[in-house]
Short mmCIF file of N, CA, C and O in Angstrom, two decimals:
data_model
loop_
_atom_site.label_atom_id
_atom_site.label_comp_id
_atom_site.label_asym_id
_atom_site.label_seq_id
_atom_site.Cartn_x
_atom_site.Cartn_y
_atom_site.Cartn_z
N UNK A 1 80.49 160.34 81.44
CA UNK A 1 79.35 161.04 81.97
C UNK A 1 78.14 160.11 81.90
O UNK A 1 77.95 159.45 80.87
N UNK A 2 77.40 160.02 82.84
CA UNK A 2 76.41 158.81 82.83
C UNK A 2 75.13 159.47 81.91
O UNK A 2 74.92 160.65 81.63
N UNK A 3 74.56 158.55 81.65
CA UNK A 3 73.44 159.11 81.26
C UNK A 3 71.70 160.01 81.69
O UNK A 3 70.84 160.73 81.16
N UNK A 4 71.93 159.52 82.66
CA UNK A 4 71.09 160.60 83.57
C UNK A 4 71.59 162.09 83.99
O UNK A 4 70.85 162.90 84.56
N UNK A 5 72.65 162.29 83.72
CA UNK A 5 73.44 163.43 83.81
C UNK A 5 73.53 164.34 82.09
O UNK A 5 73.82 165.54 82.03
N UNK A 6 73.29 163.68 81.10
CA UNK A 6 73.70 164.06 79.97
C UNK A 6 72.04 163.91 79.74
O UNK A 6 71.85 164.38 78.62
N UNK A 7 70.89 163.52 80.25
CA UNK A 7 69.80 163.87 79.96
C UNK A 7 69.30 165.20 80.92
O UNK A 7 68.44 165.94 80.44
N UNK A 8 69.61 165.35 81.68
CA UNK A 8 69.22 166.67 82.73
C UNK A 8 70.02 167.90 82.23
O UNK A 8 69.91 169.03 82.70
N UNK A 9 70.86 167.50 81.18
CA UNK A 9 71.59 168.90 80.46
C UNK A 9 70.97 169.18 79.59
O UNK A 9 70.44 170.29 79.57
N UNK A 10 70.78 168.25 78.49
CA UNK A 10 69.94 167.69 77.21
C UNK A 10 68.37 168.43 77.10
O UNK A 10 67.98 168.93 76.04
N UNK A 11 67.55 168.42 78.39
CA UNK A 11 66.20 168.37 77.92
C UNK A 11 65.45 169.58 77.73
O UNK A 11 64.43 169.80 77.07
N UNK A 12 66.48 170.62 78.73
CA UNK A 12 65.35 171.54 78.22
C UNK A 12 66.04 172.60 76.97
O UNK A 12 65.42 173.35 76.21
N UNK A 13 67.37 172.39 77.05
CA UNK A 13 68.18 173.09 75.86
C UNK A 13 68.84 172.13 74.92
O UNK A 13 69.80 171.39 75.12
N UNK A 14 68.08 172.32 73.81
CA UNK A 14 68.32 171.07 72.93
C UNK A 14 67.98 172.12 71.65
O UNK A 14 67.40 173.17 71.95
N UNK A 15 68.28 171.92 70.43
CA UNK A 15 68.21 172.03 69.20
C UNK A 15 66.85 171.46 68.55
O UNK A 15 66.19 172.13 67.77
N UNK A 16 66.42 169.91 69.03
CA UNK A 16 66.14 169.45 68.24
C UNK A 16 64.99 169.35 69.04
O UNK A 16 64.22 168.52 68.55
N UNK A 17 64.39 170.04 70.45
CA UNK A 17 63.05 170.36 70.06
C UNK A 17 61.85 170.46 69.20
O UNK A 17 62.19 170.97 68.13
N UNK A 18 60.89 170.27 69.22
CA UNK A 18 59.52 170.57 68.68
C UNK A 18 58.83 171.12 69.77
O UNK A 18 58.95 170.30 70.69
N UNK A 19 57.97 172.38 70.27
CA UNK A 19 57.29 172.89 70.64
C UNK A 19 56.07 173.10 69.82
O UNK A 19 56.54 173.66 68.83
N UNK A 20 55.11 173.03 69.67
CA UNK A 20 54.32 173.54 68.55
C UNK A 20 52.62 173.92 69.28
O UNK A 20 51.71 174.44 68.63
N UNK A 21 52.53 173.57 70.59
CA UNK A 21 51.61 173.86 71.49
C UNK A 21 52.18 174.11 72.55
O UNK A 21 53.20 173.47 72.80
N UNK A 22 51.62 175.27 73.68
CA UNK A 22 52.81 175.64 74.62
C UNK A 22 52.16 174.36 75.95
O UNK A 22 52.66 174.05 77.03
N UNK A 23 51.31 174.04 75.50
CA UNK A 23 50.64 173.32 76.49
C UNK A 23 50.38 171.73 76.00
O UNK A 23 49.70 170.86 76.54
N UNK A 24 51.15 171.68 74.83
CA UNK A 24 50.68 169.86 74.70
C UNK A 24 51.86 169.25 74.46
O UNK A 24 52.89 169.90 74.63
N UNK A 25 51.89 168.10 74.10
CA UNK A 25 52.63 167.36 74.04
C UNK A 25 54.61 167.93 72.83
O UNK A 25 54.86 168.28 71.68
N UNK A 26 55.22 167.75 73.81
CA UNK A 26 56.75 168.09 73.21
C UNK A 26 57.53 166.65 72.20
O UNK A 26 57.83 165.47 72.42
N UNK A 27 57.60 167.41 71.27
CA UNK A 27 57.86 166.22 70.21
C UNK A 27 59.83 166.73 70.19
O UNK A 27 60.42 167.65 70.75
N UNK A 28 60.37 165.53 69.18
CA UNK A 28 61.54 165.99 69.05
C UNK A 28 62.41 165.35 67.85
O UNK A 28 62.24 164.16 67.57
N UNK A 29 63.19 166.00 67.26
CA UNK A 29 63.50 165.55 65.79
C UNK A 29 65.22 165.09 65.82
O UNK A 29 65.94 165.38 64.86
N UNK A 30 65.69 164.47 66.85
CA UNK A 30 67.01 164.06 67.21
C UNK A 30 67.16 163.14 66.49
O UNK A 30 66.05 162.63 66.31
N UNK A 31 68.15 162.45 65.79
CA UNK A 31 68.36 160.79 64.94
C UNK A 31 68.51 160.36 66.28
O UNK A 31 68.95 160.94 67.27
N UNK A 32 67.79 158.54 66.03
CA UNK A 32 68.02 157.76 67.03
C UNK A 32 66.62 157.90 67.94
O UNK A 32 66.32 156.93 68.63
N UNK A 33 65.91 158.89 67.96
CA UNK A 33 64.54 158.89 68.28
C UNK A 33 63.61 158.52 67.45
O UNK A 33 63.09 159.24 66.60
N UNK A 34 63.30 157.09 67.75
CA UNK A 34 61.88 155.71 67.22
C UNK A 34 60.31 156.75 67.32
O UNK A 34 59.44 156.70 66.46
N UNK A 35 60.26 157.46 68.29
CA UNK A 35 58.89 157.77 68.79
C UNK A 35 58.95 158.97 68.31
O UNK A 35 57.85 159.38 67.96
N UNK A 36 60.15 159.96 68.10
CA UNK A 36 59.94 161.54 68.37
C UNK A 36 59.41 161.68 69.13
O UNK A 36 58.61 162.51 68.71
N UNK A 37 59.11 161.45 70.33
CA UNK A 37 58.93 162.09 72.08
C UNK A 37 60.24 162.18 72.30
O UNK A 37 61.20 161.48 71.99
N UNK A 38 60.03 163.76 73.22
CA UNK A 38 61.10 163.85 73.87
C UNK A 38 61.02 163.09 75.10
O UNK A 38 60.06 163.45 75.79
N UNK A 39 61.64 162.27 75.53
CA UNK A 39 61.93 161.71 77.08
C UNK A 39 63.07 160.88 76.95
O UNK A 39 63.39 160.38 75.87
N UNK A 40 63.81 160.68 78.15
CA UNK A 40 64.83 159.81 78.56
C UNK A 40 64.84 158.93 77.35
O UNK A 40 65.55 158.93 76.33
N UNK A 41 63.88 158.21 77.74
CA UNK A 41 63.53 156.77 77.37
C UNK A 41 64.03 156.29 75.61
O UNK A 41 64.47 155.25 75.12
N UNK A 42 63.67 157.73 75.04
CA UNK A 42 63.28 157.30 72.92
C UNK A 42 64.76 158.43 73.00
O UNK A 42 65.35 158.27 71.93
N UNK A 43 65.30 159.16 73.62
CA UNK A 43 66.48 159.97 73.59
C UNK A 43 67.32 159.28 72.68
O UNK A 43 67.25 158.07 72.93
N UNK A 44 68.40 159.61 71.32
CA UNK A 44 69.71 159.56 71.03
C UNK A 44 70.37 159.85 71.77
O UNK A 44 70.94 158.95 72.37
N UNK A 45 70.63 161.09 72.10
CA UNK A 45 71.57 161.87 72.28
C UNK A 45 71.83 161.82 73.58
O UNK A 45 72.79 162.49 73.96
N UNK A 46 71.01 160.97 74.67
CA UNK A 46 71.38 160.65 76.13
C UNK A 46 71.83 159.55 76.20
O UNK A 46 72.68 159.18 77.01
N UNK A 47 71.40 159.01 75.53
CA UNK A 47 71.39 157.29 75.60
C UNK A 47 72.81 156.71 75.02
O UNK A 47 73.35 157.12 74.00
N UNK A 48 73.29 155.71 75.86
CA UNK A 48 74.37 154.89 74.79
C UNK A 48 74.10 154.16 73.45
O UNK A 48 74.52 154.33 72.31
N UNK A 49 73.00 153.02 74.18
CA UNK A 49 72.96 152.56 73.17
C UNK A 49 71.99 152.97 72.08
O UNK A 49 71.07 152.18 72.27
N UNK A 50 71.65 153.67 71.11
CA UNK A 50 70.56 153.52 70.30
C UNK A 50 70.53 152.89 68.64
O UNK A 50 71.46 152.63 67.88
N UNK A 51 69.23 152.78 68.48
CA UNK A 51 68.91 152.44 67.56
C UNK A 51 68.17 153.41 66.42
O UNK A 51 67.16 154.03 66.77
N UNK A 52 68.68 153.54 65.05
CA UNK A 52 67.99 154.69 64.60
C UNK A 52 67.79 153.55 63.39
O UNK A 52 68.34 152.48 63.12
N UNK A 53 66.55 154.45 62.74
CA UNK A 53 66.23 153.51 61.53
C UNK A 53 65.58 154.89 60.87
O UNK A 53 65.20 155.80 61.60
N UNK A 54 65.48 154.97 59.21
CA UNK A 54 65.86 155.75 58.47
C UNK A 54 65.24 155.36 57.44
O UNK A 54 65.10 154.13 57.42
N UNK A 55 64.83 155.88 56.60
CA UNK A 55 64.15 155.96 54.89
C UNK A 55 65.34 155.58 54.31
O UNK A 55 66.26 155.59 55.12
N UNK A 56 65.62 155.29 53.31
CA UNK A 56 66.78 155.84 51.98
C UNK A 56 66.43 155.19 50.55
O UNK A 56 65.47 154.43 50.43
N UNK A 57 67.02 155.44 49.79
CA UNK A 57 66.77 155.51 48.48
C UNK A 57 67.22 153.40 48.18
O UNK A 57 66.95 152.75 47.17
N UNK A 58 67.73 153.03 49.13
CA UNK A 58 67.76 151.78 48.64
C UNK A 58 67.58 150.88 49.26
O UNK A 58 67.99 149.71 49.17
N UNK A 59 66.66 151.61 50.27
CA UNK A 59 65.74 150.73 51.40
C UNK A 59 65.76 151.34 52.89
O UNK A 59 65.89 152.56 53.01
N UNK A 60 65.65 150.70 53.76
CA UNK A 60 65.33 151.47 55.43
C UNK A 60 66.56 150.43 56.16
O UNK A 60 66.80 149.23 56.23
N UNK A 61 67.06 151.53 56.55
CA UNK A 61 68.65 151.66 57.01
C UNK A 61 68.14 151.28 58.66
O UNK A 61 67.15 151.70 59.25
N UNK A 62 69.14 150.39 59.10
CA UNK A 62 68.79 150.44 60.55
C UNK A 62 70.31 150.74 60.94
O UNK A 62 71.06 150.16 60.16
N UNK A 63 70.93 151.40 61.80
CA UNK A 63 72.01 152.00 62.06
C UNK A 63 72.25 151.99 64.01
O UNK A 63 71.85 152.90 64.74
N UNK A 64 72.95 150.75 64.48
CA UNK A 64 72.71 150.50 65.83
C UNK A 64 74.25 150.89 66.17
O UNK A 64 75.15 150.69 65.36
N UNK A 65 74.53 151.62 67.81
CA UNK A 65 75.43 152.57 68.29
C UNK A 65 75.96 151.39 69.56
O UNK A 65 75.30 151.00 70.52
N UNK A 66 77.62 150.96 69.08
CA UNK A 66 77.86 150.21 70.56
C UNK A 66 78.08 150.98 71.90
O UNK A 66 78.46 152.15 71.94
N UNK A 67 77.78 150.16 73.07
CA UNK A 67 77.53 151.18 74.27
C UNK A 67 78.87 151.92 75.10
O UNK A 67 79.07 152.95 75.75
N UNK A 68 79.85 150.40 74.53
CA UNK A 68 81.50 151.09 75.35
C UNK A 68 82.45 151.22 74.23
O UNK A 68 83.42 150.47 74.10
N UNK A 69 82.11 152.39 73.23
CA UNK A 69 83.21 152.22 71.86
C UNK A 69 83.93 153.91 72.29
O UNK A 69 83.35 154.97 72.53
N UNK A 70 85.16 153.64 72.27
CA UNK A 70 85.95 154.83 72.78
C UNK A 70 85.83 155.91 71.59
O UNK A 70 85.36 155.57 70.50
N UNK A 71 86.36 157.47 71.89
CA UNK A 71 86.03 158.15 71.00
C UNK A 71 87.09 158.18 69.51
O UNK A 71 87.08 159.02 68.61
N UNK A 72 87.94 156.98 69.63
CA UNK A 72 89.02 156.41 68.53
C UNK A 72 88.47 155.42 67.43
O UNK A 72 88.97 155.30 66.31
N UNK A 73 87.21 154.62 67.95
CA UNK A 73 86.40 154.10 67.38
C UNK A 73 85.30 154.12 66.82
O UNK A 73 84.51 153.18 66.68
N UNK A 74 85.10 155.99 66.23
CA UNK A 74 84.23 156.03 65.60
C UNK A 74 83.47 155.11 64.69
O UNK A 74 82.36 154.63 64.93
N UNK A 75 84.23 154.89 63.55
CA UNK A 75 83.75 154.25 62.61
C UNK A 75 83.26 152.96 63.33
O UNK A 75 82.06 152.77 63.14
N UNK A 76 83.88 151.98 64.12
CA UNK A 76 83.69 150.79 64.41
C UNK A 76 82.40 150.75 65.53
O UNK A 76 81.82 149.78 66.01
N UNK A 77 82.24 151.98 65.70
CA UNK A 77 81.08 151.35 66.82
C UNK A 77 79.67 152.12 66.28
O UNK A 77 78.63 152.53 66.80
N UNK A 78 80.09 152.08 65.30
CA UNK A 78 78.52 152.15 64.41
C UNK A 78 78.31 150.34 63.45
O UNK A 78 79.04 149.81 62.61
N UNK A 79 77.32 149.99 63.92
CA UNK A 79 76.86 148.70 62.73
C UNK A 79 75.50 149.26 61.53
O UNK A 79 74.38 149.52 61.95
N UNK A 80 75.73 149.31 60.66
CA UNK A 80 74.40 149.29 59.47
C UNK A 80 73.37 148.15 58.80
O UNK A 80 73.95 147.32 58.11
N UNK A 81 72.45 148.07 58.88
CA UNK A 81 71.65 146.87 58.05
C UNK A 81 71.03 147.82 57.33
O UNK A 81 70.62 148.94 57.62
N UNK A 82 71.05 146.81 55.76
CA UNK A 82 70.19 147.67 54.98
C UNK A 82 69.20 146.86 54.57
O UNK A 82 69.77 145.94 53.99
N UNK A 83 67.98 146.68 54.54
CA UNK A 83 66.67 146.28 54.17
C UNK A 83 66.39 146.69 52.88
O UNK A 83 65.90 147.77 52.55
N UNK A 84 66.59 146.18 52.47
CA UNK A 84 66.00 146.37 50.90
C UNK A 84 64.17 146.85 50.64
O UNK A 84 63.15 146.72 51.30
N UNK A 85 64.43 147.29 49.65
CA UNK A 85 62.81 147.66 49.38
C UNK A 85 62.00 146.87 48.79
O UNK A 85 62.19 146.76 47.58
N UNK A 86 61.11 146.23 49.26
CA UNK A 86 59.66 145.75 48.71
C UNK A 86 60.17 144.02 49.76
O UNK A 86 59.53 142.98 49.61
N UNK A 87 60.95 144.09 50.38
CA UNK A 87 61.57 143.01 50.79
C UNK A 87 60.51 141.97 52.06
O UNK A 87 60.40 140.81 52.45
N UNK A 88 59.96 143.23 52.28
CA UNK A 88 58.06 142.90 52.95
C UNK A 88 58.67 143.09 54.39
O UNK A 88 59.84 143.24 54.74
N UNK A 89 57.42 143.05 55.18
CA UNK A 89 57.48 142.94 56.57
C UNK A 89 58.28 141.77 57.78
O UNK A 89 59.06 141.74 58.73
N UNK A 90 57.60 141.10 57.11
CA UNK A 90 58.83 139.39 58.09
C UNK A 90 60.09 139.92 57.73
O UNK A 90 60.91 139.55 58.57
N UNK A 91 60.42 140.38 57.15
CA UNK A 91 61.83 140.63 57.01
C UNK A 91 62.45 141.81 57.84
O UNK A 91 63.36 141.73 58.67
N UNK A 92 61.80 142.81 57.47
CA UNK A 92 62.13 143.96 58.50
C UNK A 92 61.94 143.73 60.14
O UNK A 92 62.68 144.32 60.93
N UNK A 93 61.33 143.21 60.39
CA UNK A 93 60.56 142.95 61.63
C UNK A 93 61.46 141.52 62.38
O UNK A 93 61.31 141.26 63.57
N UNK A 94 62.39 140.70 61.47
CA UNK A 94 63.43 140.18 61.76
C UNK A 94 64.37 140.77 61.96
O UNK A 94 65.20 140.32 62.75
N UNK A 95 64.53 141.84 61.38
CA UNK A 95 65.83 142.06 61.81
C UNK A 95 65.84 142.86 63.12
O UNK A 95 66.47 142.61 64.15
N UNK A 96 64.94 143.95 62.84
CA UNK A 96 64.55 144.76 64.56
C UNK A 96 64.67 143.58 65.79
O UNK A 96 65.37 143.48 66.79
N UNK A 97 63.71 142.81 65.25
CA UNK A 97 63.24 141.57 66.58
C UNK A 97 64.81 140.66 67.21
O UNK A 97 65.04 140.07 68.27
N UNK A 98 65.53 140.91 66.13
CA UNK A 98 66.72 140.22 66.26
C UNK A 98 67.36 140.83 67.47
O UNK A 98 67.86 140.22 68.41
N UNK A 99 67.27 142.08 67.30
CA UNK A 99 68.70 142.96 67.95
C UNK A 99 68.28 142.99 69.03
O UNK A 99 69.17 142.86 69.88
N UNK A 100 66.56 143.19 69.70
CA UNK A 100 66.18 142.57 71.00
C UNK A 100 66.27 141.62 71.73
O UNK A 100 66.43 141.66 72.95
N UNK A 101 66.13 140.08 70.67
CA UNK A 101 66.60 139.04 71.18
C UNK A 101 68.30 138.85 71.76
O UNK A 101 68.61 138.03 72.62
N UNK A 102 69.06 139.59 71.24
CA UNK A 102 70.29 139.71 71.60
C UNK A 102 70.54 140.29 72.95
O UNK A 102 71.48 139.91 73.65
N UNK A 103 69.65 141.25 73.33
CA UNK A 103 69.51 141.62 74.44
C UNK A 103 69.90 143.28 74.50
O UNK A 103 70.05 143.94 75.53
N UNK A 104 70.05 143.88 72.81
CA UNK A 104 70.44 145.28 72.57
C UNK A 104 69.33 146.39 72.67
O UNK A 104 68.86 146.87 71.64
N UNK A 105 68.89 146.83 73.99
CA UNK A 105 67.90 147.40 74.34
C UNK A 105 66.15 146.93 73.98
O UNK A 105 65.39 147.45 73.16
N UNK A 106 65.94 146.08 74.68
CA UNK A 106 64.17 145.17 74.75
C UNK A 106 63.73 146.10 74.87
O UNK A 106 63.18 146.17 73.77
N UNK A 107 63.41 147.25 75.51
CA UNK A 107 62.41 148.03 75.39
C UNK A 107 62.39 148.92 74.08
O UNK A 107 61.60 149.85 73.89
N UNK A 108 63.15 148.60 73.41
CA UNK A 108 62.48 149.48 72.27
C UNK A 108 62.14 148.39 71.32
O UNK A 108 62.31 148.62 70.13
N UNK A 109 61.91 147.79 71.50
CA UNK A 109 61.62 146.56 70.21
C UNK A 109 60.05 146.78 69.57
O UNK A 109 59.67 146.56 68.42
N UNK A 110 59.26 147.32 70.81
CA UNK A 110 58.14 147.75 69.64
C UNK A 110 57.81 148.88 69.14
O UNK A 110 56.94 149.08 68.30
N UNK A 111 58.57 149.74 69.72
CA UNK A 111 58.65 151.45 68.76
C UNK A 111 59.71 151.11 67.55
O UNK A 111 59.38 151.57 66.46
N UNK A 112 60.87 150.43 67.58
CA UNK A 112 61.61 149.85 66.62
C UNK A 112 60.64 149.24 64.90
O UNK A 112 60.60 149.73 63.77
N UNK A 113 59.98 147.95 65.54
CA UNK A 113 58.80 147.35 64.64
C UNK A 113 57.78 148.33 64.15
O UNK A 113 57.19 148.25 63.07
N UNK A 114 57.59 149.50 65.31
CA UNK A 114 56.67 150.25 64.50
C UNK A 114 57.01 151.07 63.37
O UNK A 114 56.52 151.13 62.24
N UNK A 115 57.71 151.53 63.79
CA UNK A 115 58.97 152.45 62.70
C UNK A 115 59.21 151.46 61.62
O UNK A 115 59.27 151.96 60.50
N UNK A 116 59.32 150.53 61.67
CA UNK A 116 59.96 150.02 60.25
C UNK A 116 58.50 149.52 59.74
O UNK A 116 58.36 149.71 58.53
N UNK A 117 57.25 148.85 60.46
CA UNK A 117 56.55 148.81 59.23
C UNK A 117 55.93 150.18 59.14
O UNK A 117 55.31 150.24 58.08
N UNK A 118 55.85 151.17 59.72
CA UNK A 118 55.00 152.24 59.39
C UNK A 118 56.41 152.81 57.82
O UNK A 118 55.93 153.77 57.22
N UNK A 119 57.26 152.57 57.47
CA UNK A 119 58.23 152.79 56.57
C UNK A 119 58.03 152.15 55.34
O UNK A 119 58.23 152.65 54.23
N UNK A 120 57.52 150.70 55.65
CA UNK A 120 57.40 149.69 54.38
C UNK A 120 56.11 150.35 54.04
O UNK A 120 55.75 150.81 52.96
N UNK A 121 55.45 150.30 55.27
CA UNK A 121 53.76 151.10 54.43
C UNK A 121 53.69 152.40 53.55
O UNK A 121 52.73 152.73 52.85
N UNK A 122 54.98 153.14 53.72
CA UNK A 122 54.64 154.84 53.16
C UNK A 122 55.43 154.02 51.71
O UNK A 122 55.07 154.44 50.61
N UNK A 123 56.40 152.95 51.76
CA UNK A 123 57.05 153.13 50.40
C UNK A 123 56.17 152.18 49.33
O UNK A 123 56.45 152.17 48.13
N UNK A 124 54.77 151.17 50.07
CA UNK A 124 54.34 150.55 49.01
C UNK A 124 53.59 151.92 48.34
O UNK A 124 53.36 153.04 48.79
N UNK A 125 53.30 151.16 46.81
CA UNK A 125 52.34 151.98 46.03
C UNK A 125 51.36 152.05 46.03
O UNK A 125 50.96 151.01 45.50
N UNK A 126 50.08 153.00 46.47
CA UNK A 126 48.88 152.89 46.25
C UNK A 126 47.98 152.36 45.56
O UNK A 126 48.03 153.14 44.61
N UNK A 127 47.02 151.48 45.23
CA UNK A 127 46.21 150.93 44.71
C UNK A 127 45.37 152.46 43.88
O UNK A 127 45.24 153.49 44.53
N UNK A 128 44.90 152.35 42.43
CA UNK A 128 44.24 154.00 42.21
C UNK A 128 42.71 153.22 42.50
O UNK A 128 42.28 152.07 42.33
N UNK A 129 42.18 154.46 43.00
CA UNK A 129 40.77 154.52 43.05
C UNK A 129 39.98 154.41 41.83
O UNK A 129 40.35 154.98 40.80
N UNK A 130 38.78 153.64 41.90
CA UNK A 130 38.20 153.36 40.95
C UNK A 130 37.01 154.32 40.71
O UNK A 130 36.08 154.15 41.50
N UNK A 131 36.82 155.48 39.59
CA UNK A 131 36.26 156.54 39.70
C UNK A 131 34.58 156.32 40.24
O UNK A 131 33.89 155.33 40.03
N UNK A 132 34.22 157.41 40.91
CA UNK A 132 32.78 157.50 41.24
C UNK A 132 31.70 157.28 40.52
O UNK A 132 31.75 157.77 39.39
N UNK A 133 30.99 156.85 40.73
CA UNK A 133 29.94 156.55 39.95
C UNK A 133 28.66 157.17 40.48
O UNK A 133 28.40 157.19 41.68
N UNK A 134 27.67 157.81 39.28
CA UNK A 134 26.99 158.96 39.52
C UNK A 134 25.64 157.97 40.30
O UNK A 134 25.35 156.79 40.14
N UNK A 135 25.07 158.94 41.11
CA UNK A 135 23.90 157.81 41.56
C UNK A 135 22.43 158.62 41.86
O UNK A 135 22.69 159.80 42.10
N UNK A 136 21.18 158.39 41.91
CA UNK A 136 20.26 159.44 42.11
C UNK A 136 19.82 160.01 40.68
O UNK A 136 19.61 159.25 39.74
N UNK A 137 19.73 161.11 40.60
CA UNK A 137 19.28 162.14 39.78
C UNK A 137 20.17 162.27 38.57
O UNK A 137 20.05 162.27 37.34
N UNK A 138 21.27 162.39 39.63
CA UNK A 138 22.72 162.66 38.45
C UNK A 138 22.83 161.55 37.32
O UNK A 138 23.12 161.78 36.14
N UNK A 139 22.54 160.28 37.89
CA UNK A 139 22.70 158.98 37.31
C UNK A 139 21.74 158.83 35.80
O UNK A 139 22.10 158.22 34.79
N UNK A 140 20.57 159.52 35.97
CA UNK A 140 19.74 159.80 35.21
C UNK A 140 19.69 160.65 34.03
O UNK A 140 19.13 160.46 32.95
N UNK A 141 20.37 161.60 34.46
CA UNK A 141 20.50 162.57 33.80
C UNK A 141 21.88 162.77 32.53
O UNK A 141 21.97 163.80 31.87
#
């Protein structure tokens, strides 16, 4: 089934919708969706090939789907990289950048990069704030 056919089934009856304004923008919570927009384009579940990338407990999982793997080859037509944590940005951003250079879907290479550093950013640790200091009247007093 091609994929323009499995997206015109897909879009308006789906599970993994987000509606949350009847009038703004439609988000969507499918694995394999970089952007959460629903469209063709950031689709899992239309698409052959995708790319999903993921939180986990022992770093940010990138998990890429081959495009002609029969339905006997489950296991084999999934590949995993695991990125370790604190392992920094050049690193993550190699490996995404890689799978473009290969030629495994270029257009997602910068919703890909965004996703993984917006990931390294939520897992560094905050710096603590250095408490307020009274100023004016208060300061005086």
């Amino acid at each position: 089934m091609s994929t323009d056919l499995q997206w015109l089934l897909l879009r308006n009856y789906n599970s993994f919708l987000v509606k949350k304004v009847p009038e703004g923008p439609v988000f969507s919570t499918e694995p394999g969706n970089l952007r959460n927009v629903h469209s063709h384009k950031y689709s899992g579940l239309a698409n052959a090939k995708t790319i999903d990338i993921k939180d986990s407990p022992s770093g940010i999982q990138v998990t890429v789907n081959k495009s002609k793997a029969t339905p006997h080859q489950v296991c084999a037509s999934r590949t995993t990289f695991t990125i370790r944590n604190r392992s920094g940005g050049r690193r993550a951003s190699g490996v995404v950048a890689g799978l473009a250079k290969k030629g495994y879907r270029p257009d997602l290479r910068a919703a890909a990069l965004g996703r993984t550093s917006a990931l390294i950013a939520a897992q560094k640790e905050k710096k603590p704030r250095p408490p307020k200091k009274a100023r004016g009247k208060k300061a005086t007093a």
